[in-house]
mmCIF file of C-alpha atoms in Angstrom:
data_model
loop_
_atom_site.group_PDB
_atom_site.id
_atom_site.type_symbol
_atom_site.label_atom_id
_atom_site.label_comp_id
_atom_site.label_asym_id
_atom_site.label_seq_id
_atom_site.Cartn_x
_atom_site.Cartn_y
_atom_site.Cartn_z
ATOM 1 C CA UNK A 1 -0.246 -0.356 -0.122
ATOM 2 C CA UNK A 2 2.431 2.378 0.820
ATOM 3 C CA UNK A 3 3.954 1.482 -2.480
ATOM 4 C CA UNK A 4 1.156 2.690 -3.936
ATOM 5 C CA UNK A 5 0.510 5.222 -2.735
ATOM 6 C CA UNK A 6 4.626 6.520 -3.027
ATOM 7 C CA UNK A 7 3.894 5.930 -6.780
ATOM 8 C CA UNK A 8 2.473 9.044 -7.367
ATOM 9 C CA UNK A 9 3.770 12.819 -6.532
ATOM 10 C CA UNK A 10 2.718 14.669 -3.347
ATOM 11 C CA UNK A 11 3.965 16.400 -0.729
ATOM 12 C CA UNK A 12 4.140 13.567 1.518
ATOM 13 C CA UNK A 13 7.061 11.679 -0.481
ATOM 14 C CA UNK A 14 9.201 14.029 -1.991
ATOM 15 C CA UNK A 15 12.858 13.978 -2.149
ATOM 16 C CA UNK A 16 12.725 15.983 0.728
ATOM 17 C CA UNK A 17 10.240 13.639 2.800
ATOM 18 C CA UNK A 18 7.593 15.669 3.945
ATOM 19 C CA UNK A 19 7.823 18.764 1.867
ATOM 20 C CA UNK A 20 5.243 21.352 2.518
ATOM 21 C CA UNK A 21 4.152 24.958 3.722
ATOM 22 C CA UNK A 22 5.743 24.333 7.592
ATOM 23 C CA UNK A 23 4.405 28.146 9.021
ATOM 24 C CA UNK A 24 1.316 27.098 7.820
ATOM 25 C CA UNK A 25 1.138 23.611 9.019
ATOM 26 C CA UNK A 26 2.828 24.623 12.277
ATOM 27 C CA UNK A 27 -0.167 27.268 12.978
ATOM 28 C CA UNK A 28 -2.742 24.262 12.385
ATOM 29 C CA UNK A 29 -0.814 22.389 14.648
ATOM 30 C CA UNK A 30 -0.484 24.789 17.327
ATOM 31 C CA UNK A 31 -4.323 26.030 17.301
ATOM 32 C CA UNK A 32 -5.161 21.611 17.562
ATOM 33 C CA UNK A 33 -2.792 21.179 20.271
ATOM 34 C CA UNK A 34 -4.173 24.808 22.500
ATOM 35 C CA UNK A 35 -7.556 23.519 21.332
ATOM 36 C CA UNK A 36 -7.021 19.871 22.685
ATOM 37 C CA UNK A 37 -5.484 21.563 26.209
ATOM 38 C CA UNK A 38 -8.915 23.938 26.581
ATOM 39 C CA UNK A 39 -11.335 21.319 25.950
ATOM 40 C CA UNK A 40 -9.800 19.258 28.487
ATOM 41 C CA UNK A 41 -10.238 21.933 30.604
ATOM 42 C CA UNK A 42 -13.619 23.344 29.675
ATOM 43 C CA UNK A 43 -15.002 20.036 29.680
ATOM 44 C CA UNK A 44 -13.594 18.621 33.103
ATOM 45 C CA UNK A 45 -16.735 18.970 34.935
ATOM 46 C CA UNK A 46 -19.727 18.412 33.251
ATOM 47 C CA UNK A 47 -17.351 14.899 31.722
ATOM 48 C CA UNK A 48 -17.105 13.966 35.714
ATOM 49 C CA UNK A 49 -20.943 14.265 36.450
ATOM 50 C CA UNK A 50 -22.338 12.959 33.036
ATOM 51 C CA UNK A 51 -20.114 9.916 32.719
ATOM 52 C CA UNK A 52 -17.632 10.063 35.932
ATOM 53 C CA UNK A 53 -15.060 10.103 33.707
ATOM 54 C CA UNK A 54 -13.146 14.189 33.653
ATOM 55 C CA UNK A 55 -11.594 12.664 30.975
ATOM 56 C CA UNK A 56 -14.483 12.172 28.884
ATOM 57 C CA UNK A 57 -15.009 14.804 26.001
ATOM 58 C CA UNK A 58 -10.610 15.088 25.968
ATOM 59 C CA UNK A 59 -10.584 11.259 24.803
ATOM 60 C CA UNK A 60 -13.377 11.608 21.924
ATOM 61 C CA UNK A 61 -11.613 14.392 20.865
ATOM 62 C CA UNK A 62 -8.985 12.951 20.749
ATOM 63 C CA UNK A 63 -10.060 10.364 18.816
ATOM 64 C CA UNK A 64 -11.703 13.515 16.738
ATOM 65 C CA UNK A 65 -7.831 14.267 16.135
ATOM 66 C CA UNK A 66 -6.222 11.769 14.746
ATOM 67 C CA UNK A 67 -8.830 10.893 12.684
ATOM 68 C CA UNK A 68 -8.315 14.558 11.062
ATOM 69 C CA UNK A 69 -4.912 13.993 10.565
ATOM 70 C CA UNK A 70 -5.401 10.617 8.393
ATOM 71 C CA UNK A 71 -7.985 12.438 6.451
ATOM 72 C CA UNK A 72 -5.382 15.444 6.380
ATOM 73 C CA UNK A 73 -3.327 12.634 4.654
ATOM 74 C CA UNK A 74 -5.075 11.303 2.574
ATOM 75 C CA UNK A 75 -5.899 14.425 1.240
ATOM 76 C CA UNK A 76 -2.415 15.154 0.504
ATOM 77 C CA UNK A 77 -2.309 12.544 -1.820
ATOM 78 C CA UNK A 78 -5.461 13.418 -3.929
ATOM 79 C CA UNK A 79 -4.352 16.226 -7.057
ATOM 80 C CA UNK A 80 -5.676 19.548 -7.441
ATOM 81 C CA UNK A 81 -6.769 18.806 -10.951
ATOM 82 C CA UNK A 82 -8.595 15.329 -9.827
ATOM 83 C CA UNK A 83 -10.956 18.112 -7.603
ATOM 84 C CA UNK A 84 -11.263 20.370 -10.549
ATOM 85 C CA UNK A 85 -12.664 17.194 -12.395
ATOM 86 C CA UNK A 86 -14.837 16.087 -10.265
ATOM 87 C CA UNK A 87 -16.542 19.206 -8.584
ATOM 88 C CA UNK A 88 -19.962 18.572 -10.046
ATOM 89 C CA UNK A 89 -19.952 15.021 -8.426
ATOM 90 C CA UNK A 90 -18.965 16.824 -4.938
ATOM 91 C CA UNK A 91 -21.669 19.267 -5.179
ATOM 92 C CA UNK A 92 -24.232 16.515 -5.546
ATOM 93 C CA UNK A 93 -22.642 14.745 -2.383
ATOM 94 C CA UNK A 94 -23.186 17.707 -0.820
ATOM 95 C CA UNK A 95 -26.305 18.368 -1.950
ATOM 96 C CA UNK A 96 -27.790 14.722 -1.442
ATOM 97 C CA UNK A 97 -26.064 14.419 2.515
ATOM 98 C CA UNK A 98 -28.014 17.770 3.020
ATOM 99 C CA UNK A 99 -31.222 15.901 1.652
ATOM 100 C CA UNK A 100 -30.336 13.020 3.603
ATOM 101 C CA UNK A 101 -30.102 14.327 7.458
ATOM 102 C CA UNK A 102 -33.566 15.521 6.900
ATOM 103 C CA UNK A 103 -34.743 12.244 6.149
ATOM 104 C CA UNK A 104 -36.929 11.121 9.338
ATOM 105 C CA UNK A 105 -35.211 7.961 11.102
ATOM 106 C CA UNK A 106 -31.960 8.853 9.975
ATOM 107 C CA UNK A 107 -31.245 13.156 10.625
ATOM 108 C CA UNK A 108 -30.465 13.382 14.017
ATOM 109 C CA UNK A 109 -32.221 16.066 16.504
ATOM 110 C CA UNK A 110 -29.765 17.625 18.842
ATOM 111 C CA UNK A 111 -31.182 21.363 20.634
ATOM 112 C CA UNK A 112 -34.398 21.577 18.380
ATOM 113 C CA UNK A 113 -32.329 21.326 15.226
ATOM 114 C CA UNK A 114 -31.322 18.462 12.529
ATOM 115 C CA UNK A 115 -28.066 18.654 11.905
ATOM 116 C CA UNK A 116 -26.104 15.520 11.905
ATOM 117 C CA UNK A 117 -26.779 11.605 10.869
ATOM 118 C CA UNK A 118 -25.969 8.892 13.443
ATOM 119 C CA UNK A 119 -23.344 6.679 12.594
ATOM 120 C CA UNK A 120 -23.168 4.680 15.941
ATOM 121 C CA UNK A 121 -21.605 6.962 19.089
ATOM 122 C CA UNK A 122 -20.566 9.093 16.402
ATOM 123 C CA UNK A 123 -22.685 12.145 14.551
ATOM 124 C CA UNK A 124 -21.795 13.181 11.300
ATOM 125 C CA UNK A 125 -22.652 17.104 10.056
ATOM 126 C CA UNK A 126 -23.614 17.014 6.598
ATOM 127 C CA UNK A 127 -22.936 21.457 6.024
ATOM 128 C CA UNK A 128 -19.732 21.311 7.684
ATOM 129 C CA UNK A 129 -19.132 18.684 4.057
ATOM 130 C CA UNK A 130 -21.654 20.748 1.866
ATOM 131 C CA UNK A 131 -19.634 24.113 2.878
ATOM 132 C CA UNK A 132 -16.361 23.026 0.763
ATOM 133 C CA UNK A 133 -17.863 21.030 -1.726
ATOM 134 C CA UNK A 134 -19.292 24.162 -2.540
ATOM 135 C CA UNK A 135 -15.818 26.034 -2.616
ATOM 136 C CA UNK A 136 -14.842 24.074 -4.890
ATOM 137 C CA UNK A 137 -17.513 23.422 -7.730
ATOM 138 C CA UNK A 138 -18.390 27.281 -7.629
ATOM 139 C CA UNK A 139 -13.553 27.655 -8.051
ATOM 140 C CA UNK A 140 -14.716 25.103 -11.169
ATOM 141 C CA UNK A 141 -17.359 27.681 -12.392
ATOM 142 C CA UNK A 142 -15.072 30.884 -11.722
ATOM 143 C CA UNK A 143 -12.456 28.880 -13.803
ATOM 144 C CA UNK A 144 -14.984 27.551 -16.674
ATOM 145 C CA UNK A 145 -16.834 30.861 -17.260
ATOM 146 C CA UNK A 146 -14.269 33.636 -16.093
ATOM 147 C CA UNK A 147 -15.472 36.130 -18.943
ATOM 148 C CA UNK A 148 -19.267 35.248 -18.527
ATOM 149 C CA UNK A 149 -19.034 36.206 -15.246
ATOM 150 C CA UNK A 150 -17.210 39.242 -15.469
ATOM 151 C CA UNK A 151 -19.500 40.514 -18.422
ATOM 152 C CA UNK A 152 -22.648 39.065 -18.443
ATOM 153 C CA UNK A 153 -25.128 39.701 -15.564
ATOM 154 C CA UNK A 154 -26.430 36.215 -15.852
ATOM 155 C CA UNK A 155 -23.387 34.168 -15.457
ATOM 156 C CA UNK A 156 -22.795 36.225 -12.335
ATOM 157 C CA UNK A 157 -26.259 35.017 -11.321
ATOM 158 C CA UNK A 158 -26.257 31.504 -12.886
ATOM 159 C CA UNK A 159 -24.131 30.070 -9.428
ATOM 160 C CA UNK A 160 -27.287 30.860 -7.565
ATOM 161 C CA UNK A 161 -29.557 28.394 -9.450
ATOM 162 C CA UNK A 162 -26.914 25.947 -6.906
ATOM 163 C CA UNK A 163 -26.473 28.313 -4.039
ATOM 164 C CA UNK A 164 -29.977 28.715 -3.065
ATOM 165 C CA UNK A 165 -31.612 25.837 -2.929
ATOM 166 C CA UNK A 166 -28.436 24.663 -0.787
ATOM 167 C CA UNK A 167 -28.938 27.369 1.636
ATOM 168 C CA UNK A 168 -32.927 26.299 1.391
ATOM 169 C CA UNK A 169 -31.949 22.928 2.735
ATOM 170 C CA UNK A 170 -29.273 24.170 5.225
ATOM 171 C CA UNK A 171 -32.277 26.750 6.614
ATOM 172 C CA UNK A 172 -34.701 23.512 7.220
ATOM 173 C CA UNK A 173 -32.580 21.780 9.735
ATOM 174 C CA UNK A 174 -31.939 24.971 10.459
ATOM 175 C CA UNK A 175 -28.390 25.816 11.151
ATOM 176 C CA UNK A 176 -28.266 29.842 9.865
ATOM 177 C CA UNK A 177 -24.775 30.024 11.527
ATOM 178 C CA UNK A 178 -23.019 27.606 8.547
ATOM 179 C CA UNK A 179 -25.783 29.503 5.633
ATOM 180 C CA UNK A 180 -24.506 32.622 6.207
ATOM 181 C CA UNK A 181 -21.000 31.452 6.042
ATOM 182 C CA UNK A 182 -21.248 29.885 2.941
ATOM 183 C CA UNK A 183 -22.498 32.086 1.408
ATOM 184 C CA UNK A 184 -20.321 34.999 2.916
ATOM 185 C CA UNK A 185 -17.336 32.505 1.542
ATOM 186 C CA UNK A 186 -19.235 31.885 -1.811
ATOM 187 C CA UNK A 187 -20.090 35.706 -2.786
ATOM 188 C CA UNK A 188 -16.511 36.763 -1.514
ATOM 189 C CA UNK A 189 -15.238 34.293 -4.195
ATOM 190 C CA UNK A 190 -17.624 36.229 -7.293
ATOM 191 C CA UNK A 191 -15.904 39.022 -5.888
ATOM 192 C CA UNK A 192 -12.462 38.206 -6.410
ATOM 193 C CA UNK A 193 -13.291 35.947 -9.804
ATOM 194 C CA UNK A 194 -14.136 39.770 -11.223
ATOM 195 C CA UNK A 195 -17.781 40.287 -10.666
ATOM 196 C CA UNK A 196 -18.417 44.470 -11.271
ATOM 197 C CA UNK A 197 -18.578 46.249 -7.935
ATOM 198 C CA UNK A 198 -21.991 47.806 -8.832
ATOM 199 C CA UNK A 199 -23.438 44.150 -9.019
ATOM 200 C CA UNK A 200 -21.425 43.414 -5.766
ATOM 201 C CA UNK A 201 -22.850 45.896 -3.987
ATOM 202 C CA UNK A 202 -26.565 44.758 -5.544
ATOM 203 C CA UNK A 203 -25.723 41.301 -3.965
ATOM 204 C CA UNK A 204 -24.399 42.693 -0.308
ATOM 205 C CA UNK A 205 -27.976 44.633 -0.381
ATOM 206 C CA UNK A 206 -30.081 41.507 -1.202
ATOM 207 C CA UNK A 207 -27.237 39.618 1.026
ATOM 208 C CA UNK A 208 -29.028 42.120 4.106
ATOM 209 C CA UNK A 209 -32.168 42.051 3.191
ATOM 210 C CA UNK A 210 -32.753 38.417 2.899
ATOM 211 C CA UNK A 211 -31.260 38.151 6.470
ATOM 212 C CA UNK A 212 -33.280 40.886 7.759
ATOM 213 C CA UNK A 213 -36.509 38.820 6.485
ATOM 214 C CA UNK A 214 -34.721 35.272 7.922
ATOM 215 C CA UNK A 215 -34.324 37.087 11.321
ATOM 216 C CA UNK A 216 -37.846 39.034 11.199
ATOM 217 C CA UNK A 217 -39.767 35.320 10.059
ATOM 218 C CA UNK A 218 -39.168 33.141 12.791
ATOM 219 C CA UNK A 219 -39.575 34.414 16.456
ATOM 220 C CA UNK A 220 -36.851 32.906 17.839
ATOM 221 C CA UNK A 221 -33.809 34.486 15.546
ATOM 222 C CA UNK A 222 -36.159 37.760 16.690
ATOM 223 C CA UNK A 223 -35.772 37.019 20.297
ATOM 224 C CA UNK A 224 -31.762 36.256 19.952
ATOM 225 C CA UNK A 225 -31.363 39.386 18.320
ATOM 226 C CA UNK A 226 -32.983 41.417 21.242
ATOM 227 C CA UNK A 227 -31.390 39.602 23.855
ATOM 228 C CA UNK A 228 -27.631 40.067 21.740
ATOM 229 C CA UNK A 229 -28.632 43.962 21.972
ATOM 230 C CA UNK A 230 -29.266 44.499 26.027
ATOM 231 C CA UNK A 231 -28.130 40.657 27.487
ATOM 232 C CA UNK A 232 -28.462 42.116 30.802
ATOM 233 C CA UNK A 233 -31.833 42.498 30.693
ATOM 234 C CA UNK A 234 -32.685 38.684 30.941
ATOM 235 C CA UNK A 235 -29.512 37.822 32.603
ATOM 236 C CA UNK A 236 -31.723 34.513 33.642
ATOM 237 C CA UNK A 237 -33.398 34.029 30.458
ATOM 238 C CA UNK A 238 -32.416 34.580 27.077
ATOM 239 C CA UNK A 239 -30.059 36.745 27.704
ATOM 240 C CA UNK A 240 -28.100 34.233 30.324
ATOM 241 C CA UNK A 241 -25.674 32.649 28.116
ATOM 242 C CA UNK A 242 -24.504 35.971 26.557
ATOM 243 C CA UNK A 243 -24.130 37.571 30.022
ATOM 244 C CA UNK A 244 -21.907 34.376 31.489
ATOM 245 C CA UNK A 245 -19.888 34.372 28.509
ATOM 246 C CA UNK A 246 -19.027 38.345 29.324
ATOM 247 C CA UNK A 247 -18.557 37.525 33.257
ATOM 248 C CA UNK A 248 -15.368 34.694 32.206
ATOM 249 C CA UNK A 249 -14.254 37.433 29.582
ATOM 250 C CA UNK A 250 -14.302 39.743 32.847
ATOM 251 C CA UNK A 251 -12.540 37.329 35.349
ATOM 252 C CA UNK A 252 -9.815 36.832 33.273
ATOM 253 C CA UNK A 253 -8.582 40.166 33.038
ATOM 254 C CA UNK A 254 -5.207 40.739 31.468
ATOM 255 C CA UNK A 255 -3.528 36.843 32.769
ATOM 256 C CA UNK A 256 -6.273 34.756 33.161
ATOM 257 C CA UNK A 257 -7.321 33.067 36.695
ATOM 258 C CA UNK A 258 -5.339 30.052 35.741
ATOM 259 C CA UNK A 259 -5.436 26.555 33.337
ATOM 260 C CA UNK A 260 -8.009 24.571 34.902
ATOM 261 C CA UNK A 261 -9.276 26.913 37.568
ATOM 262 C CA UNK A 262 -12.011 28.411 35.269
ATOM 263 C CA UNK A 263 -15.169 28.938 37.206
ATOM 264 C CA UNK A 264 -17.849 29.581 34.312
ATOM 265 C CA UNK A 265 -16.595 26.207 33.208
ATOM 266 C CA UNK A 266 -18.878 25.112 36.663
ATOM 267 C CA UNK A 267 -22.144 24.422 34.676
ATOM 268 C CA UNK A 268 -22.467 28.367 34.717
ATOM 269 C CA UNK A 269 -21.524 28.416 30.888
ATOM 270 C CA UNK A 270 -23.680 25.728 28.542
ATOM 271 C CA UNK A 271 -21.822 24.711 25.939
ATOM 272 C CA UNK A 272 -18.798 25.442 27.658
ATOM 273 C CA UNK A 273 -16.134 22.992 25.201
ATOM 274 C CA UNK A 274 -18.366 23.506 22.126
ATOM 275 C CA UNK A 275 -19.351 27.349 20.964
ATOM 276 C CA UNK A 276 -18.160 29.457 24.124
ATOM 277 C CA UNK A 277 -14.495 27.589 24.765
ATOM 278 C CA UNK A 278 -13.267 30.904 23.780
ATOM 279 C CA UNK A 279 -14.488 31.896 27.063
ATOM 280 C CA UNK A 280 -13.478 29.935 28.678
ATOM 281 C CA UNK A 281 -10.101 30.117 27.062
ATOM 282 C CA UNK A 282 -10.390 33.901 28.173
ATOM 283 C CA UNK A 283 -11.049 33.356 31.225
ATOM 284 C CA UNK A 284 -8.386 31.187 32.036
ATOM 285 C CA UNK A 285 -5.629 32.392 29.546
ATOM 286 C CA UNK A 286 -6.725 36.186 30.797
ATOM 287 C CA UNK A 287 -6.587 38.981 27.675
ATOM 288 C CA UNK A 288 -2.897 38.313 27.121
ATOM 289 C CA UNK A 289 -3.461 34.715 26.021
ATOM 290 C CA UNK A 290 -7.029 35.186 24.269
ATOM 291 C CA UNK A 291 -5.933 37.846 21.440
ATOM 292 C CA UNK A 292 -2.558 35.942 20.901
ATOM 293 C CA UNK A 293 -5.061 32.912 20.362
ATOM 294 C CA UNK A 294 -6.586 35.483 17.658
ATOM 295 C CA UNK A 295 -3.290 36.410 16.791
ATOM 296 C CA UNK A 296 -2.637 32.516 15.546
ATOM 297 C CA UNK A 297 -6.114 32.916 13.699
ATOM 298 C CA UNK A 298 -5.238 35.733 12.080
ATOM 299 C CA UNK A 299 -1.774 34.523 10.958
ATOM 300 C CA UNK A 300 -3.395 31.046 9.879
ATOM 301 C CA UNK A 301 -5.981 33.372 7.777
ATOM 302 C CA UNK A 302 -4.002 35.421 6.109
ATOM 303 C CA UNK A 303 -1.440 32.472 5.173
ATOM 304 C CA UNK A 304 -4.673 30.621 3.471
ATOM 305 C CA UNK A 305 -5.189 33.925 1.415
ATOM 306 C CA UNK A 306 -1.246 34.294 0.555
ATOM 307 C CA UNK A 307 -1.381 30.586 -0.779
ATOM 308 C CA UNK A 308 -3.965 31.300 -3.101
ATOM 309 C CA UNK A 309 -2.274 34.904 -4.170
ATOM 310 C CA UNK A 310 1.139 32.050 -4.964
ATOM 311 C CA UNK A 311 -1.279 29.833 -7.200
ATOM 312 C CA UNK A 312 -2.715 32.683 -8.990
ATOM 313 C CA UNK A 313 0.284 33.944 -9.626
ATOM 314 C CA UNK A 314 1.797 29.786 -10.791
ATOM 315 C CA UNK A 315 -1.266 30.215 -13.256
ATOM 316 C CA UNK A 316 -2.703 27.691 -10.996
ATOM 317 C CA UNK A 317 -6.633 29.470 -11.211
ATOM 318 C CA UNK A 318 -8.874 26.709 -10.095
ATOM 319 C CA UNK A 319 -6.839 26.074 -6.780
ATOM 320 C CA UNK A 320 -6.594 29.989 -6.461
ATOM 321 C CA UNK A 321 -10.100 30.099 -5.793
ATOM 322 C CA UNK A 322 -10.558 26.679 -3.449
ATOM 323 C CA UNK A 323 -7.385 28.334 -1.506
ATOM 324 C CA UNK A 324 -9.392 31.910 -1.151
ATOM 325 C CA UNK A 325 -12.729 30.566 -0.272
ATOM 326 C CA UNK A 326 -11.595 28.045 2.222
ATOM 327 C CA UNK A 327 -10.065 30.797 3.968
ATOM 328 C CA UNK A 328 -13.362 32.845 4.105
ATOM 329 C CA UNK A 329 -14.683 29.827 5.339
ATOM 330 C CA UNK A 330 -12.377 29.595 8.040
ATOM 331 C CA UNK A 331 -12.686 33.593 8.632
ATOM 332 C CA UNK A 332 -16.270 33.493 8.235
ATOM 333 C CA UNK A 333 -16.768 31.193 11.228
ATOM 334 C CA UNK A 334 -13.580 32.830 13.569
ATOM 335 C CA UNK A 335 -15.160 35.894 13.258
ATOM 336 C CA UNK A 336 -18.765 34.689 13.715
ATOM 337 C CA UNK A 337 -17.538 32.476 16.947
ATOM 338 C CA UNK A 338 -15.394 35.710 18.425
ATOM 339 C CA UNK A 339 -17.917 37.549 17.801
ATOM 340 C CA UNK A 340 -20.925 35.952 19.679
ATOM 341 C CA UNK A 341 -18.713 34.698 22.628
ATOM 342 C CA UNK A 342 -17.303 38.877 22.968
ATOM 343 C CA UNK A 343 -21.503 40.218 22.252
ATOM 344 C CA UNK A 344 -20.222 42.032 19.376
ATOM 345 C CA UNK A 345 -23.291 39.499 17.490
ATOM 346 C CA UNK A 346 -26.470 37.395 18.030
ATOM 347 C CA UNK A 347 -26.189 33.865 19.944
ATOM 348 C CA UNK A 348 -25.288 32.066 17.164
ATOM 349 C CA UNK A 349 -24.375 27.721 17.029
ATOM 350 C CA UNK A 350 -21.009 27.611 15.301
ATOM 351 C CA UNK A 351 -17.747 26.033 16.347
ATOM 352 C CA UNK A 352 -14.283 27.306 16.353
ATOM 353 C CA UNK A 353 -12.391 26.249 14.174
ATOM 354 C CA UNK A 354 -9.416 23.468 15.008
ATOM 355 C CA UNK A 355 -10.651 24.575 18.290
ATOM 356 C CA UNK A 356 -14.133 23.759 19.783
ATOM 357 C CA UNK A 357 -15.184 20.027 20.164
ATOM 358 C CA UNK A 358 -17.327 18.536 17.490
ATOM 359 C CA UNK A 359 -16.137 15.563 15.138
ATOM 360 C CA UNK A 360 -17.053 16.545 11.735
ATOM 361 C CA UNK A 361 -15.806 20.395 12.226
ATOM 362 C CA UNK A 362 -12.418 19.153 13.302
ATOM 363 C CA UNK A 363 -11.978 16.258 10.716
ATOM 364 C CA UNK A 364 -12.882 18.625 7.475
ATOM 365 C CA UNK A 365 -10.872 21.231 9.164
ATOM 366 C CA UNK A 366 -7.979 19.453 9.338
ATOM 367 C CA UNK A 367 -8.825 17.902 5.261
ATOM 368 C CA UNK A 368 -8.803 21.675 4.556
ATOM 369 C CA UNK A 369 -5.542 22.518 5.748
ATOM 370 C CA UNK A 370 -4.049 19.210 3.902
ATOM 371 C CA UNK A 371 -5.865 21.027 0.647
ATOM 372 C CA UNK A 372 -4.038 24.179 1.662
ATOM 373 C CA UNK A 373 -0.558 22.866 2.036
ATOM 374 C CA UNK A 374 -1.254 20.764 -1.570
ATOM 375 C CA UNK A 375 -2.397 23.537 -3.421
ATOM 376 C CA UNK A 376 0.884 25.715 -1.779
ATOM 377 C CA UNK A 377 3.009 22.546 -2.725
ATOM 378 C CA UNK A 378 1.229 22.156 -6.605
ATOM 379 C CA UNK A 379 2.124 26.243 -6.761
ATOM 380 C CA UNK A 380 6.060 26.206 -5.589
ATOM 381 C CA UNK A 381 6.163 23.515 -7.973
ATOM 382 C CA UNK A 382 4.266 24.700 -10.822
ATOM 383 C CA UNK A 383 2.831 21.317 -11.072
ATOM 384 C CA UNK A 384 0.321 21.244 -13.545
ATOM 385 C CA UNK A 385 0.153 24.416 -14.633
ATOM 386 C CA UNK A 386 0.410 25.108 -18.440
ATOM 387 C CA UNK A 387 3.860 26.842 -18.039
ATOM 388 C CA UNK A 388 5.898 23.460 -16.351
ATOM 389 C CA UNK A 389 4.646 19.960 -17.314
ATOM 390 C CA UNK A 390 6.007 17.345 -14.839
ATOM 391 C CA UNK A 391 5.782 13.655 -14.827
ATOM 392 C CA UNK A 392 6.677 11.127 -11.587
ATOM 393 C CA UNK A 393 10.223 10.855 -12.495
ATOM 394 C CA UNK A 394 10.792 14.973 -11.586
ATOM 395 C CA UNK A 395 9.832 13.676 -7.883
ATOM 396 C CA UNK A 396 11.782 10.839 -7.884
ATOM 397 C CA UNK A 397 15.848 10.183 -6.447
ATOM 398 C CA UNK A 398 17.938 10.957 -9.339
ATOM 399 C CA UNK A 399 19.491 7.449 -10.443
ATOM 400 C CA UNK A 400 23.510 7.062 -9.590
ATOM 401 C CA UNK A 401 25.520 4.583 -11.972
ATOM 402 C CA UNK A 402 27.118 1.521 -10.677
ATOM 403 C CA UNK A 403 30.735 2.671 -11.670
ATOM 404 C CA UNK A 404 30.177 6.358 -9.957
ATOM 405 C CA UNK A 405 29.186 4.234 -6.697
ATOM 406 C CA UNK A 406 32.315 2.258 -6.861
ATOM 407 C CA UNK A 407 34.634 5.487 -7.455
ATOM 408 C CA UNK A 408 32.926 6.913 -4.365
ATOM 409 C CA UNK A 409 33.892 3.997 -2.253
ATOM 410 C CA UNK A 410 37.442 3.034 -3.345
ATOM 411 C CA UNK A 411 40.080 3.849 -1.068
#
């Protein structure tokens, strides 16, 4: 099996061994490590009471990390050209998963939302995969229809014949956060694809209007918005979660109360190890730790955008759009989660990439990281571009003649 994998060029089996963008890899692994530490701390009290084992959630998260790293290694072996060739297949898979999760008896309901497909003790969240598949498909569309997108209104609108039905399926779960992140990344990709400023502005205005309508049509969304504007008005009701998160930030001060010493994780702050893990981090590590974490996220996000720029310079336009789309997905989720934790945005269930507890999110995030590393590797070697054609022989060790080997060992 290993010999088979070594047959195709990849960042895993180069002449220098692992040949990847190490700053990007180091930043992502640092976030993974920090997430493991914070989940261990934030979930200890809940796990101890619910399961009798304070390390229950940590053990499961370690399994998710291992699965994520395996998914990352497998993704590194897939050429970007293969993704481009089968982008429509991935899109259909995304639609199928989003339909399947809504089928009674298949989708699992948690906290009033049907977002998961159960496989024994594990749940798979189709929306995490669907967001990445949309990015891959839209990148292919922008390459195939670049002139049409830039010059024609119809070419600009056609992607929404795909995006809007998928957004509708997400809203049926309902998953408002995933819908906003997916549509935001798609709009940003269209802008980078060359859509005119006027049409882009109209699209943003329509998006804001759609969000307003969605908020007004569902009572619970309106209540969240009201609670967000003044959480202390009902601090033991609709504003409870946000007020407890703000208390965690206040207790942390500059340097924090110390790792493992959080009070808010002791059943005061709901979802302390998932959606609100950043609040526990701020309480235990303080403002300094929180700002360093934000800086690390900013570094990873900007690095992903830079990888897209590298791919564009190498004339790998499909890869560039994919990199930018993944960067926008990460940055969108990061900004929304941090905004919710700090009270800058209404409460919304959206995981923090690399840090939050959750199998599907973590595995897909690790696979996305590997996809970015693969894009950077292909761009750096000009592998698959129109200007430079490589084959497997270019990535193998050069053969040394027998006479030269004997001469080198002669005395």
